[in-house]
mmCIF file of C-alpha atoms and ligand atoms in Angstrom:
data_model
loop_
_atom_site.group_PDB
_atom_site.id
_atom_site.type_symbol
_atom_site.label_atom_id
_atom_site.label_comp_id
_atom_site.label_asym_id
_atom_site.label_seq_id
_atom_site.Cartn_x
_atom_site.Cartn_y
_atom_site.Cartn_z
ATOM 1 C CA MET A 1 -60.399 44.563 -62.327
ATOM 2 C CA THR A 2 -59.789 43.378 -58.796
ATOM 3 C CA PRO A 3 -56.434 41.646 -58.270
ATOM 4 C CA SER A 4 -56.222 38.227 -56.662
ATOM 5 C CA GLY A 5 -54.098 37.175 -53.713
ATOM 6 C CA ASP A 6 -53.186 39.300 -50.699
ATOM 7 C CA THR A 7 -52.608 42.792 -52.130
ATOM 8 C CA TRP A 8 -50.766 45.918 -50.969
ATOM 9 C CA VAL A 9 -52.712 49.179 -51.083
ATOM 10 C CA PHE A 10 -50.678 52.386 -50.767
ATOM 11 C CA GLY A 11 -52.194 55.449 -49.078
ATOM 12 C CA TYR A 12 -50.665 58.930 -49.193
ATOM 13 C CA GLY A 13 -53.597 61.168 -48.142
ATOM 14 C CA SER A 14 -56.603 60.407 -45.997
ATOM 15 C CA LEU A 15 -55.823 56.718 -46.387
ATOM 16 C CA ILE A 16 -52.834 57.310 -44.101
ATOM 17 C CA TRP A 17 -54.874 58.472 -41.114
ATOM 18 C CA GLN A 18 -58.291 57.029 -41.884
ATOM 19 C CA PRO A 19 -57.978 53.786 -43.842
ATOM 20 C CA SER A 20 -61.555 52.625 -43.052
ATOM 21 C CA PHE A 21 -60.950 49.037 -44.170
ATOM 22 C CA SER A 22 -59.441 45.987 -42.551
ATOM 23 C CA PHE A 23 -55.941 44.793 -43.374
ATOM 24 C CA LEU A 24 -53.460 42.175 -42.312
ATOM 25 C CA GLU A 25 -50.457 44.421 -41.869
ATOM 26 C CA GLN A 26 -49.333 47.994 -42.408
ATOM 27 C CA ARG A 27 -45.891 49.354 -43.253
ATOM 28 C CA PRO A 28 -44.470 52.816 -43.944
ATOM 29 C CA ALA A 29 -43.579 52.868 -47.648
ATOM 30 C CA ARG A 30 -42.208 55.101 -50.385
ATOM 31 C CA ILE A 31 -42.984 55.393 -54.073
ATOM 32 C CA HIS A 32 -40.680 57.051 -56.569
ATOM 33 C CA GLY A 33 -41.539 59.519 -59.321
ATOM 34 C CA TRP A 34 -44.511 61.222 -57.629
ATOM 35 C CA SER A 35 -45.133 64.346 -55.503
ATOM 36 C CA ARG A 36 -48.059 64.814 -53.107
ATOM 37 C CA ARG A 37 -50.000 67.995 -53.933
ATOM 38 C CA PHE A 38 -53.240 69.629 -52.754
ATOM 39 C CA TRP A 39 -54.364 69.986 -56.355
ATOM 40 C CA GLN A 40 -57.472 67.800 -56.420
ATOM 41 C CA GLY A 41 -60.951 69.205 -55.872
ATOM 42 C CA SER A 42 -63.187 67.557 -53.280
ATOM 43 C CA HIS A 43 -66.873 68.035 -54.037
ATOM 44 C CA ASP A 44 -68.033 65.050 -52.014
ATOM 45 C CA HIS A 45 -65.928 64.801 -48.837
ATOM 46 C CA ARG A 46 -64.246 68.067 -47.841
ATOM 47 C CA GLY A 47 -66.256 70.470 -49.981
ATOM 48 C CA LEU A 48 -69.530 70.770 -51.836
ATOM 49 C CA PRO A 49 -70.475 70.537 -55.516
ATOM 50 C CA ASP A 50 -70.476 74.321 -55.873
ATOM 51 C CA ALA A 51 -67.679 74.969 -53.360
ATOM 52 C CA PRO A 52 -65.015 72.267 -53.632
ATOM 53 C CA GLY A 53 -62.334 71.784 -51.041
ATOM 54 C CA ARG A 54 -58.737 70.802 -51.831
ATOM 55 C CA VAL A 55 -57.318 67.335 -51.172
ATOM 56 C CA VAL A 56 -54.177 65.536 -52.247
ATOM 57 C CA THR A 57 -53.357 63.686 -55.397
ATOM 58 C CA LEU A 58 -49.989 62.629 -56.811
ATOM 59 C CA ILE A 59 -48.268 64.499 -59.619
ATOM 60 C CA GLU A 60 -45.643 62.834 -61.781
ATOM 61 C CA ASP A 61 -42.174 64.154 -61.022
ATOM 62 C CA LYS A 62 -39.273 61.913 -61.826
ATOM 63 C CA HIS A 63 -36.995 63.485 -59.210
ATOM 64 C CA ALA A 64 -39.523 63.188 -56.383
ATOM 65 C CA SER A 65 -40.688 60.490 -54.037
ATOM 66 C CA CYS A 66 -43.685 60.270 -51.730
ATOM 67 C CA GLU A 67 -43.981 58.464 -48.423
ATOM 68 C CA GLY A 68 -47.152 56.985 -47.015
ATOM 69 C CA ILE A 69 -48.500 53.739 -45.620
ATOM 70 C CA ALA A 70 -48.903 50.424 -47.409
ATOM 71 C CA TYR A 71 -51.656 48.119 -46.170
ATOM 72 C CA LEU A 72 -51.733 44.415 -46.945
ATOM 73 C CA VAL A 73 -55.333 43.475 -47.747
ATOM 74 C CA ALA A 74 -56.309 39.815 -47.467
ATOM 75 C CA ALA A 75 -57.413 38.120 -50.684
ATOM 76 C CA ALA A 76 -60.685 37.124 -49.025
ATOM 77 C CA THR A 77 -61.658 40.767 -48.374
ATOM 78 C CA LEU A 78 -60.223 42.365 -51.540
ATOM 79 C CA LYS A 79 -63.465 42.594 -53.475
ATOM 80 C CA ARG A 80 -65.242 44.309 -50.583
ATOM 81 C CA VAL A 81 -62.310 46.620 -49.854
ATOM 82 C CA PHE A 82 -61.978 47.752 -53.474
ATOM 83 C CA GLU A 83 -65.731 48.307 -53.791
ATOM 84 C CA HIS A 84 -65.534 50.488 -50.693
ATOM 85 C CA LEU A 85 -62.426 52.379 -51.886
ATOM 86 C CA ASP A 86 -63.695 52.827 -55.465
ATOM 87 C CA TYR A 87 -66.771 54.503 -53.969
ATOM 88 C CA ARG A 88 -64.832 56.566 -51.442
ATOM 89 C CA GLU A 89 -62.350 57.765 -54.090
ATOM 90 C CA LYS A 90 -64.949 58.220 -56.844
ATOM 91 C CA ASN A 91 -64.408 61.942 -57.353
ATOM 92 C CA GLY A 92 -61.723 61.599 -60.020
ATOM 93 C CA TYR A 93 -59.375 58.961 -58.613
ATOM 94 C CA GLU A 94 -58.317 55.837 -60.496
ATOM 95 C CA ARG A 95 -56.409 52.768 -59.403
ATOM 96 C CA TYR A 96 -52.744 52.584 -60.447
ATOM 97 C CA ASN A 97 -50.219 49.790 -60.082
ATOM 98 C CA ILE A 98 -47.061 50.888 -58.337
ATOM 99 C CA GLN A 99 -43.834 49.527 -56.904
ATOM 100 C CA LEU A 100 -43.575 50.060 -53.148
ATOM 101 C CA ASP A 101 -40.302 50.407 -51.309
ATOM 102 C CA PHE A 102 -40.666 49.890 -47.589
ATOM 103 C CA LEU A 103 -38.990 52.350 -45.251
ATOM 104 C CA ASN A 104 -37.687 49.367 -43.330
ATOM 105 C CA GLU A 105 -35.104 48.487 -45.945
ATOM 106 C CA LYS A 106 -34.865 44.892 -44.830
ATOM 107 C CA LYS A 107 -38.223 44.243 -46.515
ATOM 108 C CA ALA A 108 -38.026 43.630 -50.278
ATOM 109 C CA PRO A 109 -40.049 45.935 -52.584
ATOM 110 C CA GLU A 110 -43.559 44.793 -53.502
ATOM 111 C CA LEU A 111 -46.099 45.693 -56.142
ATOM 112 C CA GLY A 112 -49.186 47.504 -54.913
ATOM 113 C CA ILE A 113 -52.180 49.581 -55.899
ATOM 114 C CA MET A 114 -52.865 53.232 -55.167
ATOM 115 C CA TYR A 115 -55.547 55.763 -56.040
ATOM 116 C CA ILE A 116 -54.442 58.799 -58.050
ATOM 117 C CA ALA A 117 -56.574 61.615 -59.414
ATOM 118 C CA PRO A 118 -54.919 62.246 -62.803
ATOM 119 C CA VAL A 119 -54.449 65.787 -64.114
ATOM 120 C CA ASP A 120 -57.228 65.330 -66.703
ATOM 121 C CA ASN A 121 -59.962 64.247 -64.241
ATOM 122 C CA HIS A 122 -63.130 66.365 -63.989
ATOM 123 C CA ALA A 123 -62.410 67.463 -60.400
ATOM 124 C CA PHE A 124 -58.741 68.417 -60.871
ATOM 125 C CA LEU A 125 -58.049 71.976 -59.680
ATOM 126 C CA GLY A 126 -54.326 72.112 -60.348
ATOM 127 C CA PRO A 127 -51.783 74.452 -58.792
ATOM 128 C CA ALA A 128 -52.566 77.811 -57.208
ATOM 129 C CA SER A 129 -50.574 80.091 -54.938
ATOM 130 C CA MET A 130 -50.054 78.743 -51.415
ATOM 131 C CA GLU A 131 -52.124 81.697 -50.101
ATOM 132 C CA ASP A 132 -55.090 80.856 -52.339
ATOM 133 C CA MET A 133 -54.911 77.157 -51.497
ATOM 134 C CA ALA A 134 -54.732 77.980 -47.779
ATOM 135 C CA LEU A 135 -57.789 80.248 -48.013
ATOM 136 C CA GLN A 136 -59.762 77.629 -49.921
ATOM 137 C CA ILE A 137 -58.896 74.975 -47.327
ATOM 138 C CA GLN A 138 -59.769 77.305 -44.461
ATOM 139 C CA HIS A 139 -63.242 77.965 -45.872
ATOM 140 C CA SER A 140 -64.206 74.518 -47.204
ATOM 141 C CA ALA A 141 -66.187 71.748 -45.568
ATOM 142 C CA GLY A 142 -68.255 68.825 -46.799
ATOM 143 C CA PRO A 143 -70.059 65.679 -45.658
ATOM 144 C CA SER A 144 -66.835 64.124 -44.280
ATOM 145 C CA GLY A 145 -65.878 67.216 -42.277
ATOM 146 C CA SER A 146 -63.785 70.331 -42.662
ATOM 147 C CA ASN A 147 -61.002 70.687 -45.171
ATOM 148 C CA LEU A 148 -58.829 72.004 -42.346
ATOM 149 C CA GLU A 149 -59.260 68.709 -40.488
ATOM 150 C CA TYR A 150 -58.136 66.784 -43.607
ATOM 151 C CA LEU A 151 -54.983 68.914 -43.815
ATOM 152 C CA THR A 152 -54.114 68.899 -40.110
ATOM 153 C CA GLU A 153 -54.767 65.155 -39.706
ATOM 154 C CA LEU A 154 -52.538 64.432 -42.689
ATOM 155 C CA ALA A 155 -49.785 66.716 -41.401
ATOM 156 C CA ALA A 156 -50.018 65.170 -37.897
ATOM 157 C CA ALA A 157 -49.820 61.644 -39.312
ATOM 158 C CA LEU A 158 -46.761 62.553 -41.404
ATOM 159 C CA ARG A 159 -45.072 64.139 -38.394
ATOM 160 C CA HIS A 160 -45.869 61.062 -36.317
ATOM 161 C CA MET A 161 -44.157 58.924 -38.982
ATOM 162 C CA GLN A 162 -41.239 61.415 -39.110
ATOM 163 C CA ILE A 163 -41.927 62.112 -42.757
ATOM 164 C CA HIS A 164 -41.147 65.612 -43.963
ATOM 165 C CA ASP A 165 -43.377 67.016 -46.706
ATOM 166 C CA GLN A 166 -42.653 70.694 -47.305
ATOM 167 C CA HIS A 167 -45.823 71.280 -49.364
ATOM 168 C CA VAL A 168 -48.120 69.850 -46.670
ATOM 169 C CA PHE A 169 -46.367 71.492 -43.707
ATOM 170 C CA GLU A 170 -46.156 74.912 -45.358
ATOM 171 C CA LEU A 171 -49.838 74.794 -46.242
ATOM 172 C CA GLU A 172 -50.745 73.735 -42.691
ATOM 173 C CA GLU A 173 -48.719 76.610 -41.249
ATOM 174 C CA MET A 174 -50.464 79.098 -43.557
ATOM 175 C CA VAL A 175 -53.977 77.859 -42.822
ATOM 176 C CA LEU A 176 -53.370 77.851 -39.067
ATOM 177 C CA ALA A 177 -51.930 81.390 -39.296
ATOM 178 C CA LEU A 178 -55.103 82.539 -41.090
ATOM 179 C CA GLY A 179 -57.160 81.330 -38.135
ATOM 180 C CA ARG A 180 -55.080 83.211 -35.512
HETATM 181 C C1 SIN B 201 -54.996 58.411 -50.532
HETATM 182 O O1 SIN B 201 -55.153 58.763 -49.367
HETATM 183 O O2 SIN B 201 -54.161 57.527 -50.825
HETATM 184 C C2 SIN B 201 -55.828 58.973 -51.638
HETATM 185 C C3 SIN B 201 -56.268 60.371 -51.451
HETATM 186 C C4 SIN B 201 -57.211 60.590 -50.320
HETATM 187 O O3 SIN B 201 -58.195 59.855 -50.179
HETATM 188 O O4 SIN B 201 -56.992 61.514 -49.517
#
């Protein structure tokens, strides 16, 4: 179901650095109870059906929080934007309702929608050692480009926003070291 009214959409992965839809406003935001992890398989963007890449999803963790960008999508464009995002995120992701806290604390929290690939989706890869994940990312590519690009663009965007994500930065360091 598509919501009505101007709606916040939260991005924590490629939606941070490549939203590919129009919006009225964007704000750095945080959600509580979730960790960003490279545990989702990508058979359609950063890998191939028989050689999936690794992209991020969110894993429930009540002590964690995850920072990303919230985009305010105009009511008039919502239907088109969600059709586009449902297609883009079709490899296992589902829409979830979430409360967004803005990093600028003067702004009151808002409800929003995000795309999560739940642990029981067909493309879920789950955890692996950092070395194995780094190797998989180094070797994978798909119609949207290399898996390395996905990782380095995400890490660069987080750095630019002064967001620290140990999992992402450690993985980036390992993949770049493999290429040296
Ligand atoms: C997101 O960016 O919010 C979802 C995961 C992705 O497309 O990388």
